[in-house]
Coordinates of C-alpha atoms in Angstrom, one line a residue:
X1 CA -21.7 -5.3 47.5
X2 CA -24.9 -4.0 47.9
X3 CA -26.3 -1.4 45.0
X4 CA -28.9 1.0 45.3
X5 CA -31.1 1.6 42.1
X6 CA -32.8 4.9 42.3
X7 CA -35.7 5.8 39.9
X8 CA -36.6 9.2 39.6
X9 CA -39.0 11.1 37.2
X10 CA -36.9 12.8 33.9
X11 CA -38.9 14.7 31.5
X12 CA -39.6 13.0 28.5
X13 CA -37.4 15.9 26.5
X14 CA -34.2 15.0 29.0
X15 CA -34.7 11.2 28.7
X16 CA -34.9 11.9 24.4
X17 CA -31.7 13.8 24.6
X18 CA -30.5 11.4 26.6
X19 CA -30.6 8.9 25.0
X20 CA -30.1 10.6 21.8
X21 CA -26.5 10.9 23.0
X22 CA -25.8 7.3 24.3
X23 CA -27.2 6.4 20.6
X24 CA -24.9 8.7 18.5
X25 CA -22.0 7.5 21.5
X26 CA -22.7 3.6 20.8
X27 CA -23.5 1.2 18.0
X28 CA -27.0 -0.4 18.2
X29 CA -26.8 -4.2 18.5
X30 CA -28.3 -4.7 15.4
X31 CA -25.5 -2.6 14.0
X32 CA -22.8 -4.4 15.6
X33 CA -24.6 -7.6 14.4
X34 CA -24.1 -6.0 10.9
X35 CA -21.0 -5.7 11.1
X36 CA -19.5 -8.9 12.5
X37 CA -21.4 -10.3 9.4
X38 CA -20.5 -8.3 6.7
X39 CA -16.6 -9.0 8.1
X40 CA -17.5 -12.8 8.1
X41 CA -18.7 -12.4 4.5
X42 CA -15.4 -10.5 3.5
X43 CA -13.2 -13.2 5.7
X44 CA -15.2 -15.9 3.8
X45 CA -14.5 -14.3 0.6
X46 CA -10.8 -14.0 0.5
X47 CA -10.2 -17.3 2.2
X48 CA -12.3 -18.5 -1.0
X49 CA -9.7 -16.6 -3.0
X50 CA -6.4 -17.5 -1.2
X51 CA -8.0 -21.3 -1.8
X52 CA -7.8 -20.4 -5.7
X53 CA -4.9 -18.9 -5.7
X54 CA -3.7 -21.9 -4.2
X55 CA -4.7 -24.2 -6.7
X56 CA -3.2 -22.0 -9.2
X57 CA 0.4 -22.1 -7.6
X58 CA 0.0 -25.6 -7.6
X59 CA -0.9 -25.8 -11.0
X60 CA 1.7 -23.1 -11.9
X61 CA 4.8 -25.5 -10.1
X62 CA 3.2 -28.5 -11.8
X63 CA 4.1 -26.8 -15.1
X64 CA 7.2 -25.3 -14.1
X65 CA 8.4 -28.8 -12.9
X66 CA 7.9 -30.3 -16.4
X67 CA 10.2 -28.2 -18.1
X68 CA 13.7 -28.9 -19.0
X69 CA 16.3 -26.0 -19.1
X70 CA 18.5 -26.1 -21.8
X71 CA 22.2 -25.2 -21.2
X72 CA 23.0 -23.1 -24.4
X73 CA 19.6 -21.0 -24.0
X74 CA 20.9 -20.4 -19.9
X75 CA 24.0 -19.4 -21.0
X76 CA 22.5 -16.7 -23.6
X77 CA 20.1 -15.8 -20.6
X78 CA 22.8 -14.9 -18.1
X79 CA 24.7 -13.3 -20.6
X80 CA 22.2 -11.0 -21.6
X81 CA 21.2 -10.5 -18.0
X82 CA 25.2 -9.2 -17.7
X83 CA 25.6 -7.1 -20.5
X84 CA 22.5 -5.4 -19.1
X85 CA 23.6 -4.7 -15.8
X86 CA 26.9 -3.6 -17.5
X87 CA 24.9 -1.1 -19.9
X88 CA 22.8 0.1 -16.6
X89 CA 26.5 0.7 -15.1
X90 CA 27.9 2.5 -18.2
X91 CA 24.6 4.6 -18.7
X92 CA 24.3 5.7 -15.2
X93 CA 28.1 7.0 -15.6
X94 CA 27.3 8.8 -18.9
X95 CA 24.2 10.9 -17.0
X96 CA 26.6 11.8 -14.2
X97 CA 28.8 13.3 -16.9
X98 CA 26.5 14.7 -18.4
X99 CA 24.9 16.4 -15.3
X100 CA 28.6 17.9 -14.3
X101 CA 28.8 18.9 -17.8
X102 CA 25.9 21.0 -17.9
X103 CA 26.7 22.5 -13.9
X104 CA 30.0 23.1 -15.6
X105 CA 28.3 25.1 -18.2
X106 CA 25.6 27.4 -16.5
X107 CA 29.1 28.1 -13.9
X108 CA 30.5 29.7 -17.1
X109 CA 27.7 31.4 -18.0
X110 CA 27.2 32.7 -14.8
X111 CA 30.6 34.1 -14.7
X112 CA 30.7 35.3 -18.2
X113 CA 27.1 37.4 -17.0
X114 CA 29.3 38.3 -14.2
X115 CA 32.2 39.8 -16.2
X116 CA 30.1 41.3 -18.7
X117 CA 28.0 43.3 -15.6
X118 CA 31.1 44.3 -14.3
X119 CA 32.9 45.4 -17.5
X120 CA 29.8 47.4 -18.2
X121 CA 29.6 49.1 -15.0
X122 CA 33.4 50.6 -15.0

């Protein structure tokens, strides 16, 4: 494939414009060189972080593996954790009734303001 490079003369205020708008179109190299560094930076950072956070679950397992669960303390635990969910159960039931309750009452008061606009009006 052949490919035929004309050169012309552009006046320097075209050429300026010109390029003016491939500029503001595309990042400068140096830009893009920037960029790719300030992400290594950032991918160098957290890696340095996810590395410490490893060491910390490992840390946080080797204490966990050293302790002994007591039966009578698991047994209070899982209790407690039912009576809870039990309570949760019971409450959630009591809000229910109580938000029926309260359409129940603003009905009646609607239809007492009802009567009384129509008793009025006869």
């Amino acid at each position: 494939m052949v490919r035929l490079v004309k050169r012309a003369l552009v006046p320097a205020p075209l050429r300026r414009a010109v390029l003016g708008w491939f500029d503001s179109r595309y990042i400068s190299r140096a830009d893009h060189r920037q960029d790719v560094k300030d992400a290594l930076w950032e991918v160098q950072t957290l890696a340095r972080e996810v590395t410490s956070l490893r060491a910390e679950v490992v840390e946080l397992r080797a204490r966990v593996a050293g302790v002994k669960l007591d039966p009578a303390r698991a047994g209070r635990w899982d209790d407690a954790h039912r009576l809870a969910q039990e309570t949760a159960v019971a409450l959630d039931g009591v809000l229910q009734n109580e938000v029926l309750l309260w359409q129940a009452v603003d009905r009646a008061n609607e239809g007492a303001a009802e009567a009384a606009g129509r008793g009025s009006g006869a």
